[in-house]
Amino acid sequence: VMMMLVYRRGLATAMRTQIHATYSHAHVRPTTHSIKIHMHTHTCTHTSHAHHAQMPENHVLYANRAACYAQKAMDRFPEALTDAVHCIELAPSWVKGYARKAQAEYLLKKYADAEQTCRAGQAIDPGFALLRSQLQLLRDAGHRTNLEEDMLSANKTAAANEKSRGNTAFQESKWDEAIVLFSNALEYDPTDHVFWSNRSAALAEKEDFNDALRDAQFCVELKPDWAKGYNRLAL
């Protein structure tokens, strides 16, 4: 184990030196993400052969490189998806791999695929926060997630706590804080029309009218006989 740790630290130092030398000749300053991608690429390639059996965490390397590819500054989303898929193939019970895959699919605007990936991950760990957040990102992008699945996975107690804190922030005119807290409530329970209404109101106060309209539409779809939802929509 100690030998492997020494090997990996030495490899990382050597790779950093090599990468900086390469970029120096090209008169370009390497970014943090480009350095990480080079390092993960070298390690993934190297450990896929003689060292594969000695490094059971190999799937983590693909997950890490996928995370680097998924940075908007890198704009290499198809490669992020490829690495995330390989990560899941190596470790199908490791839930974080599903979060990486869903993130890449979301960035590629494959929203239905991203939802399916999130659900597969939730079957392994229903409470995994990254998947809960990713599902809300899909809704915020306009994707209608499966209502029945949302009802089954809802945590109404946690949602109510976030809503209560959001209401307090709203009453104190702390619009940004209120939006975050109502978003948290929606992550826990996107089936409650009041949460969508409340966030719509906070967004409207920030004059973010497009997102306020989106939330009002979700509210009305969930509760078409609730008059207040139409008031949010009209505003």
CSV table of N, CA, C and O in Angstrom, one decimal, residues 85-190:
chain,number,residue,atom,x,y,z
A,85,VAL,N,-19.9,6.8,-18.0
A,85,VAL,CA,-20.4,5.5,-18.4
A,85,VAL,C,-19.3,4.4,-18.0
A,85,VAL,O,-19.7,3.4,-17.5
A,86,HIS,N,-18.1,4.7,-18.3
A,86,HIS,CA,-17.0,3.7,-18.0
A,86,HIS,C,-16.9,3.5,-16.5
A,86,HIS,O,-16.7,2.4,-16.0
A,87,CYS,N,-17.1,4.6,-15.8
A,87,CYS,CA,-17.0,4.6,-14.3
A,87,CYS,C,-18.1,3.6,-13.8
A,87,CYS,O,-17.8,2.8,-12.9
A,88,ILE,N,-19.3,3.8,-14.3
A,88,ILE,CA,-20.4,2.9,-13.9
A,88,ILE,C,-20.2,1.4,-14.3
A,88,ILE,O,-20.5,0.5,-13.5
A,89,GLU,N,-19.6,1.2,-15.4
A,89,GLU,CA,-19.3,-0.1,-15.8
A,89,GLU,C,-18.3,-0.8,-14.9
A,89,GLU,O,-18.4,-2.0,-14.6
A,90,LEU,N,-17.3,0.0,-14.4
A,90,LEU,CA,-16.3,-0.5,-13.4
A,90,LEU,C,-16.9,-0.7,-12.0
A,90,LEU,O,-16.5,-1.6,-11.3
A,91,ALA,N,-17.8,0.2,-11.7
A,91,ALA,CA,-18.4,0.1,-10.3
A,91,ALA,C,-19.9,0.4,-10.3
A,91,ALA,O,-20.3,1.5,-10.0
A,92,PRO,N,-20.7,-0.5,-10.7
A,92,PRO,CA,-22.1,-0.3,-10.9
A,92,PRO,C,-22.9,0.0,-9.6
A,92,PRO,O,-24.0,0.5,-9.7
A,93,SER,N,-22.3,-0.2,-8.5
A,93,SER,CA,-23.0,0.0,-7.2
A,93,SER,C,-22.5,1.3,-6.6
A,93,SER,O,-22.9,1.7,-5.4
A,94,TRP,N,-21.6,2.0,-7.2
A,94,TRP,CA,-21.0,3.3,-6.7
A,94,TRP,C,-21.9,4.4,-7.2
A,94,TRP,O,-21.9,4.8,-8.4
A,95,VAL,N,-22.7,5.0,-6.3
A,95,VAL,CA,-23.8,5.9,-6.7
A,95,VAL,C,-23.2,7.2,-7.3
A,95,VAL,O,-23.9,7.8,-8.2
A,96,LYS,N,-22.0,7.7,-6.9
A,96,LYS,CA,-21.5,8.9,-7.4
A,96,LYS,C,-21.3,8.9,-8.9
A,96,LYS,O,-21.3,9.9,-9.6
A,97,GLY,N,-21.0,7.7,-9.4
A,97,GLY,CA,-20.9,7.5,-10.9
A,97,GLY,C,-22.1,7.9,-11.6
A,97,GLY,O,-22.0,8.5,-12.7
A,98,TYR,N,-23.3,7.6,-11.0
A,98,TYR,CA,-24.5,8.0,-11.7
A,98,TYR,C,-24.7,9.5,-11.7
A,98,TYR,O,-25.3,10.1,-12.6
A,99,ALA,N,-24.3,10.1,-10.6
A,99,ALA,CA,-24.3,11.6,-10.5
A,99,ALA,C,-23.5,12.2,-11.6
A,99,ALA,O,-23.9,13.2,-12.3
A,100,ARG,N,-22.3,11.7,-11.9
A,100,ARG,CA,-21.4,12.2,-12.9
A,100,ARG,C,-22.1,12.0,-14.3
A,100,ARG,O,-22.1,12.9,-15.2
A,101,LYS,N,-22.7,10.8,-14.5
A,101,LYS,CA,-23.3,10.6,-15.8
A,101,LYS,C,-24.5,11.5,-16.0
A,101,LYS,O,-24.7,12.0,-17.1
A,102,ALA,N,-25.4,11.6,-15.0
A,102,ALA,CA,-26.5,12.5,-15.1
A,102,ALA,C,-26.1,14.0,-15.3
A,102,ALA,O,-26.8,14.7,-16.1
A,103,GLN,N,-25.0,14.4,-14.7
A,103,GLN,CA,-24.5,15.7,-14.9
A,103,GLN,C,-24.1,15.9,-16.4
A,103,GLN,O,-24.5,17.0,-17.0
A,104,ALA,N,-23.4,15.0,-17.0
A,104,ALA,CA,-23.0,15.1,-18.4
A,104,ALA,C,-24.2,15.1,-19.3
A,104,ALA,O,-24.3,15.9,-20.3
A,105,GLU,N,-25.2,14.2,-19.0
A,105,GLU,CA,-26.4,14.2,-19.8
A,105,GLU,C,-27.2,15.5,-19.7
A,105,GLU,O,-27.7,16.0,-20.7
A,106,TYR,N,-27.2,16.0,-18.6
A,106,TYR,CA,-27.9,17.3,-18.4
A,106,TYR,C,-27.2,18.4,-19.2
A,106,TYR,O,-27.8,19.2,-19.9
A,107,LEU,N,-25.9,18.5,-19.2
A,107,LEU,CA,-25.1,19.5,-19.9
A,107,LEU,C,-25.3,19.3,-21.4
A,107,LEU,O,-25.2,20.2,-22.2
A,108,LEU,N,-25.5,18.0,-21.9
A,108,LEU,CA,-25.7,17.7,-23.3
A,108,LEU,C,-27.2,17.9,-23.6
A,108,LEU,O,-27.6,17.6,-24.8
A,109,LYS,N,-28.0,18.3,-22.7
A,109,LYS,CA,-29.5,18.5,-22.8
A,109,LYS,C,-30.2,17.2,-23.2
A,109,LYS,O,-31.3,17.3,-23.8
A,110,LYS,N,-29.7,16.1,-22.7
A,110,LYS,CA,-30.4,14.9,-22.8
A,110,LYS,C,-31.1,14.6,-21.5
A,110,LYS,O,-30.8,13.8,-20.6
A,111,TYR,N,-32.2,15.4,-21.3
A,111,TYR,CA,-32.8,15.5,-20.0
A,111,TYR,C,-33.5,14.2,-19.6
A,111,TYR,O,-33.5,13.8,-18.4
A,112,ALA,N,-34.2,13.6,-20.5
A,112,ALA,CA,-34.9,12.3,-20.2
A,112,ALA,C,-33.9,11.3,-19.8
A,112,ALA,O,-34.1,10.5,-18.8
A,113,ASP,N,-32.7,11.2,-20.5
A,113,ASP,CA,-31.7,10.3,-20.1
A,113,ASP,C,-31.1,10.6,-18.7
A,113,ASP,O,-30.8,9.7,-17.9
A,114,ALA,N,-30.9,11.9,-18.4
A,114,ALA,CA,-30.4,12.3,-17.2
A,114,ALA,C,-31.3,11.9,-16.0
A,114,ALA,O,-30.9,11.4,-15.0
A,115,GLU,N,-32.6,12.1,-16.2
A,115,GLU,CA,-33.6,11.7,-15.2
A,115,GLU,C,-33.5,10.1,-15.0
A,115,GLU,O,-33.5,9.7,-13.8
A,116,GLN,N,-33.4,9.4,-16.0
A,116,GLN,CA,-33.4,7.9,-15.9
A,116,GLN,C,-32.1,7.5,-15.1
A,116,GLN,O,-32.1,6.6,-14.3
A,117,THR,N,-31.0,8.2,-15.4
A,117,THR,CA,-29.8,7.9,-14.7
A,117,THR,C,-29.9,8.3,-13.2
A,117,THR,O,-29.4,7.5,-12.3
A,118,CYS,N,-30.5,9.4,-12.9
A,118,CYS,CA,-30.8,9.8,-11.5
A,118,CYS,C,-31.6,8.7,-10.8
A,118,CYS,O,-31.3,8.4,-9.6
A,119,ARG,N,-32.6,8.3,-11.4
A,119,ARG,CA,-33.5,7.2,-10.8
A,119,ARG,C,-32.7,6.0,-10.5
A,119,ARG,O,-32.9,5.3,-9.5
A,120,ALA,N,-31.8,5.6,-11.5
A,120,ALA,CA,-31.0,4.4,-11.3
A,120,ALA,C,-30.1,4.6,-10.1
A,120,ALA,O,-29.9,3.6,-9.3
A,121,GLY,N,-29.6,5.7,-9.9
A,121,GLY,CA,-28.7,6.0,-8.8
A,121,GLY,C,-29.5,6.0,-7.5
A,121,GLY,O,-29.0,5.5,-6.4
A,122,GLN,N,-30.7,6.6,-7.5
A,122,GLN,CA,-31.5,6.6,-6.3
A,122,GLN,C,-32.0,5.2,-5.9
A,122,GLN,O,-32.3,5.0,-4.7
A,123,ALA,N,-32.0,4.3,-6.8
A,123,ALA,CA,-32.4,2.9,-6.4
A,123,ALA,C,-31.3,2.3,-5.6
A,123,ALA,O,-31.5,1.4,-4.8
A,124,ILE,N,-30.0,2.8,-5.7
A,124,ILE,CA,-28.9,2.4,-4.9
A,124,ILE,C,-28.9,3.1,-3.6
A,124,ILE,O,-28.7,2.6,-2.5
A,125,ASP,N,-29.0,4.5,-3.7
A,125,ASP,CA,-29.0,5.3,-2.5
A,125,ASP,C,-30.1,6.4,-2.6
A,125,ASP,O,-29.8,7.5,-3.2
A,126,PRO,N,-31.3,6.2,-2.1
A,126,PRO,CA,-32.4,7.1,-2.2
A,126,PRO,C,-32.1,8.5,-1.7
A,126,PRO,O,-32.7,9.5,-2.2
A,127,GLY,N,-31.2,8.7,-0.8
A,127,GLY,CA,-31.0,10.0,-0.1
A,127,GLY,C,-29.8,10.7,-0.7
A,127,GLY,O,-29.4,11.7,-0.1
A,128,PHE,N,-29.2,10.2,-1.7
A,128,PHE,CA,-27.9,10.8,-2.2
A,128,PHE,C,-28.2,12.3,-2.7
A,128,PHE,O,-29.0,12.5,-3.7
A,129,ALA,N,-27.6,13.2,-2.1
A,129,ALA,CA,-27.9,14.7,-2.3
A,129,ALA,C,-27.6,15.1,-3.8
A,129,ALA,O,-28.4,15.9,-4.3
A,130,LEU,N,-26.5,14.7,-4.4
A,130,LEU,CA,-26.2,15.1,-5.7
A,130,LEU,C,-27.3,14.7,-6.7
A,130,LEU,O,-27.6,15.5,-7.6
A,131,LEU,N,-27.9,13.6,-6.6
A,131,LEU,CA,-28.9,13.2,-7.5
A,131,LEU,C,-30.2,14.0,-7.3
A,131,LEU,O,-30.9,14.3,-8.2
A,132,ARG,N,-30.5,14.3,-6.0
A,132,ARG,CA,-31.6,15.1,-5.7
A,132,ARG,C,-31.5,16.5,-6.3
A,132,ARG,O,-32.4,17.0,-6.9
A,133,SER,N,-30.3,17.0,-6.2
A,133,SER,CA,-30.0,18.3,-6.8
A,133,SER,C,-30.1,18.3,-8.3
A,133,SER,O,-30.5,19.2,-9.0
A,134,GLN,N,-29.5,17.2,-8.9
A,134,GLN,CA,-29.5,17.1,-10.3
A,134,GLN,C,-30.9,17.0,-10.9
A,134,GLN,O,-31.2,17.6,-12.0
A,135,LEU,N,-31.8,16.3,-10.2
A,135,LEU,CA,-33.2,16.3,-10.7
A,135,LEU,C,-33.9,17.6,-10.7
A,135,LEU,O,-34.6,18.0,-11.6
A,136,GLN,N,-33.5,18.5,-9.7
A,136,GLN,CA,-34.1,19.8,-9.6
A,136,GLN,C,-33.5,20.7,-10.7
A,136,GLN,O,-34.3,21.5,-11.3
A,137,LEU,N,-32.3,20.5,-11.1
A,137,LEU,CA,-31.7,21.2,-12.2
A,137,LEU,C,-32.5,20.9,-13.5
A,137,LEU,O,-32.7,21.8,-14.3
A,138,LEU,N,-32.9,19.6,-13.6
A,138,LEU,CA,-33.6,19.2,-14.8
A,138,LEU,C,-35.0,19.9,-14.8
A,138,LEU,O,-35.4,20.4,-15.9
A,139,ARG,N,-35.6,20.0,-13.7
A,139,ARG,CA,-36.9,20.7,-13.6
A,139,ARG,C,-36.7,22.2,-13.9
A,139,ARG,O,-37.5,22.8,-14.6
A,140,ASP,N,-35.7,22.8,-13.4
A,140,ASP,CA,-35.4,24.2,-13.6
A,140,ASP,C,-35.1,24.5,-15.1
A,140,ASP,O,-35.2,25.6,-15.5
A,141,ALA,N,-34.6,23.4,-15.8
A,141,ALA,CA,-34.4,23.6,-17.2
A,141,ALA,C,-35.7,23.4,-18.1
A,141,ALA,O,-35.6,23.5,-19.3
A,142,GLY,N,-36.8,23.1,-17.3
A,142,GLY,CA,-38.1,23.0,-18.0
A,142,GLY,C,-38.5,21.5,-18.2
A,142,GLY,O,-39.6,21.3,-18.7
A,143,HIS,N,-37.7,20.6,-17.8
A,143,HIS,CA,-38.1,19.2,-17.9
A,143,HIS,C,-39.1,18.8,-16.8
A,143,HIS,O,-38.9,19.1,-15.6
A,144,ARG,N,-40.1,18.1,-17.2
A,144,ARG,CA,-41.1,17.6,-16.3
A,144,ARG,C,-40.7,16.2,-15.8
A,144,ARG,O,-40.8,15.2,-16.6
A,145,THR,N,-40.2,16.1,-14.6
A,145,THR,CA,-39.8,14.7,-14.1
A,145,THR,C,-41.1,13.9,-13.8
A,145,THR,O,-42.2,14.5,-13.6
A,146,ASN,N,-40.9,12.6,-13.6
A,146,ASN,CA,-42.0,11.7,-13.4
A,146,ASN,C,-42.6,12.0,-12.0
A,146,ASN,O,-42.0,11.9,-11.0
A,147,LEU,N,-43.9,12.4,-12.0
A,147,LEU,CA,-44.6,12.9,-10.8
A,147,LEU,C,-44.7,11.7,-9.8
A,147,LEU,O,-44.5,11.9,-8.6
A,148,GLU,N,-45.0,10.5,-10.3
A,148,GLU,CA,-45.2,9.4,-9.4
A,148,GLU,C,-43.9,9.1,-8.7
A,148,GLU,O,-43.8,8.8,-7.5
A,149,GLU,N,-42.8,9.1,-9.4
A,149,GLU,CA,-41.4,8.9,-8.8
A,149,GLU,C,-41.1,10.0,-7.8
A,149,GLU,O,-40.6,9.7,-6.7
A,150,ASP,N,-41.5,11.2,-8.2
A,150,ASP,CA,-41.2,12.3,-7.3
A,150,ASP,C,-42.0,12.2,-5.9
A,150,ASP,O,-41.5,12.5,-4.9
A,151,MET,N,-43.2,11.7,-6.0
A,151,MET,CA,-44.0,11.5,-4.8
A,151,MET,C,-43.4,10.4,-4.0
A,151,MET,O,-43.4,10.5,-2.7
A,152,LEU,N,-42.9,9.3,-4.6
A,152,LEU,CA,-42.4,8.2,-3.8
A,152,LEU,C,-41.1,8.6,-3.1
A,152,LEU,O,-40.8,8.1,-2.0
A,153,SER,N,-40.3,9.5,-3.7
A,153,SER,CA,-39.0,9.9,-3.1
A,153,SER,C,-39.0,11.1,-2.3
A,153,SER,O,-38.0,11.5,-1.7
A,154,ALA,N,-40.2,11.8,-2.2
A,154,ALA,CA,-40.3,13.0,-1.4
A,154,ALA,C,-40.0,12.9,0.1
A,154,ALA,O,-40.3,11.9,0.7
A,155,ASN,N,-39.3,13.8,0.6
A,155,ASN,CA,-39.0,13.9,2.0
A,155,ASN,C,-39.7,15.2,2.5
A,155,ASN,O,-39.2,16.3,2.5
A,156,LYS,N,-41.0,15.0,2.9
A,156,LYS,CA,-41.8,16.2,3.3
A,156,LYS,C,-41.4,16.9,4.5
A,156,LYS,O,-41.6,18.1,4.6
A,157,THR,N,-40.8,16.2,5.5
A,157,THR,CA,-40.4,16.8,6.7
A,157,THR,C,-39.2,17.8,6.4
A,157,THR,O,-39.2,18.9,6.8
A,158,ALA,N,-38.2,17.3,5.7
A,158,ALA,CA,-37.1,18.1,5.3
A,158,ALA,C,-37.5,19.3,4.4
A,158,ALA,O,-37.0,20.4,4.6
A,159,ALA,N,-38.4,19.0,3.5
A,159,ALA,CA,-38.9,20.1,2.6
A,159,ALA,C,-39.6,21.2,3.4
A,159,ALA,O,-39.4,22.4,3.2
A,160,ALA,N,-40.4,20.8,4.4
A,160,ALA,CA,-41.2,21.8,5.2
A,160,ALA,C,-40.2,22.7,6.0
A,160,ALA,O,-40.4,23.9,6.2
A,161,ASN,N,-39.1,22.1,6.5
A,161,ASN,CA,-38.1,22.8,7.2
A,161,ASN,C,-37.5,23.9,6.4
A,161,ASN,O,-37.3,25.1,6.8
A,162,GLU,N,-37.1,23.5,5.1
A,162,GLU,CA,-36.5,24.5,4.2
A,162,GLU,C,-37.5,25.6,3.8
A,162,GLU,O,-37.2,26.7,3.7
A,163,LYS,N,-38.8,25.2,3.6
A,163,LYS,CA,-39.8,26.2,3.3
A,163,LYS,C,-40.0,27.2,4.4
A,163,LYS,O,-40.1,28.4,4.2
A,164,SER,N,-40.0,26.7,5.7
A,164,SER,CA,-40.1,27.6,6.8
A,164,SER,C,-39.0,28.6,6.9
A,164,SER,O,-39.2,29.8,7.1
A,165,ARG,N,-37.8,28.2,6.6
A,165,ARG,CA,-36.6,29.1,6.6
A,165,ARG,C,-36.7,30.0,5.4
A,165,ARG,O,-36.4,31.2,5.5
A,166,GLY,N,-37.2,29.5,4.3
A,166,GLY,CA,-37.4,30.4,3.1
A,166,GLY,C,-38.4,31.5,3.4
A,166,GLY,O,-38.2,32.6,3.0
A,167,ASN,N,-39.5,31.1,4.1
A,167,ASN,CA,-40.5,32.1,4.4
A,167,ASN,C,-40.0,33.3,5.2
A,167,ASN,O,-40.3,34.4,5.1
A,168,THR,N,-39.1,32.9,6.2
A,168,THR,CA,-38.5,33.9,7.1
A,168,THR,C,-37.6,34.8,6.3
A,168,THR,O,-37.7,36.0,6.4
A,169,ALA,N,-36.8,34.2,5.4
A,169,ALA,CA,-35.9,35.0,4.5
A,169,ALA,C,-36.7,36.0,3.6
A,169,ALA,O,-36.4,37.1,3.4
A,170,PHE,N,-37.8,35.4,3.1
A,170,PHE,CA,-38.7,36.2,2.2
A,170,PHE,C,-39.3,37.4,3.0
A,170,PHE,O,-39.3,38.6,2.5
A,171,GLN,N,-39.8,37.2,4.2
A,171,GLN,CA,-40.3,38.3,5.0
A,171,GLN,C,-39.3,39.3,5.4
A,171,GLN,O,-39.7,40.5,5.6
A,172,GLU,N,-38.0,38.9,5.4
A,172,GLU,CA,-37.0,39.9,5.7
A,172,GLU,C,-36.4,40.5,4.4
A,172,GLU,O,-35.3,41.2,4.4
A,173,SER,N,-37.0,40.2,3.2
A,173,SER,CA,-36.6,40.7,1.9
A,173,SER,C,-35.2,40.2,1.5
A,173,SER,O,-34.5,40.9,0.8
A,174,LYS,N,-34.9,39.1,2.0
A,174,LYS,CA,-33.6,38.4,1.6
A,174,LYS,C,-33.9,37.5,0.4
A,174,LYS,O,-34.0,36.3,0.6
A,175,TRP,N,-34.0,38.1,-0.7
A,175,TRP,CA,-34.6,37.3,-1.9
A,175,TRP,C,-33.6,36.2,-2.3
A,175,TRP,O,-34.1,35.1,-2.6
A,176,ASP,N,-32.3,36.5,-2.4
A,176,ASP,CA,-31.4,35.4,-2.8
A,176,ASP,C,-31.5,34.2,-1.8
A,176,ASP,O,-31.5,33.0,-2.3
A,177,GLU,N,-31.5,34.5,-0.6
A,177,GLU,CA,-31.5,33.4,0.4
A,177,GLU,C,-32.8,32.7,0.3
A,177,GLU,O,-32.9,31.4,0.4
A,178,ALA,N,-33.9,33.4,0.1
A,178,ALA,CA,-35.2,32.8,0.0
A,178,ALA,C,-35.3,31.8,-1.2
A,178,ALA,O,-35.8,30.7,-1.1
A,179,ILE,N,-34.7,32.3,-2.3
A,179,ILE,CA,-34.7,31.4,-3.5
A,179,ILE,C,-33.9,30.2,-3.3
A,179,ILE,O,-34.4,29.1,-3.7
A,180,VAL,N,-32.8,30.2,-2.6
A,180,VAL,CA,-32.0,29.0,-2.3
A,180,VAL,C,-32.8,28.1,-1.4
A,180,VAL,O,-32.8,26.9,-1.7
A,181,LEU,N,-33.4,28.6,-0.4
A,181,LEU,CA,-34.1,27.8,0.5
A,181,LEU,C,-35.4,27.1,-0.1
A,181,LEU,O,-35.7,26.0,0.2
A,182,PHE,N,-36.1,27.9,-0.9
A,182,PHE,CA,-37.2,27.3,-1.6
A,182,PHE,C,-36.8,26.3,-2.6
A,182,PHE,O,-37.5,25.3,-2.8
A,183,SER,N,-35.6,26.5,-3.2
A,183,SER,CA,-35.0,25.5,-4.1
A,183,SER,C,-34.7,24.2,-3.4
A,183,SER,O,-34.9,23.1,-3.9
A,184,ASN,N,-34.2,24.4,-2.2
A,184,ASN,CA,-33.9,23.2,-1.3
A,184,ASN,C,-35.2,22.4,-1.0
A,184,ASN,O,-35.2,21.2,-1.1
A,185,ALA,N,-36.2,23.2,-0.7
A,185,ALA,CA,-37.5,22.5,-0.4
A,185,ALA,C,-38.0,21.7,-1.7
A,185,ALA,O,-38.5,20.6,-1.5
A,186,LEU,N,-37.8,22.3,-2.8
A,186,LEU,CA,-38.2,21.6,-4.1
A,186,LEU,C,-37.4,20.4,-4.3
A,186,LEU,O,-37.9,19.4,-4.9
A,187,GLU,N,-36.1,20.4,-4.0
A,187,GLU,CA,-35.3,19.2,-4.1
A,187,GLU,C,-35.9,18.1,-3.3
A,187,GLU,O,-35.9,16.9,-3.7
A,188,TYR,N,-36.3,18.4,-2.1
A,188,TYR,CA,-36.9,17.4,-1.2
A,188,TYR,C,-38.3,17.0,-1.6
A,188,TYR,O,-38.7,15.8,-1.4
A,189,ASP,N,-39.1,17.9,-2.1
A,189,ASP,CA,-40.4,17.6,-2.5
A,189,ASP,C,-40.9,18.5,-3.7
A,189,ASP,O,-41.5,19.6,-3.4
A,190,PRO,N,-40.7,18.1,-4.9
A,190,PRO,CA,-41.1,18.9,-6.0
A,190,PRO,C,-42.6,18.8,-6.4
A,190,PRO,O,-43.1,19.4,-7.3
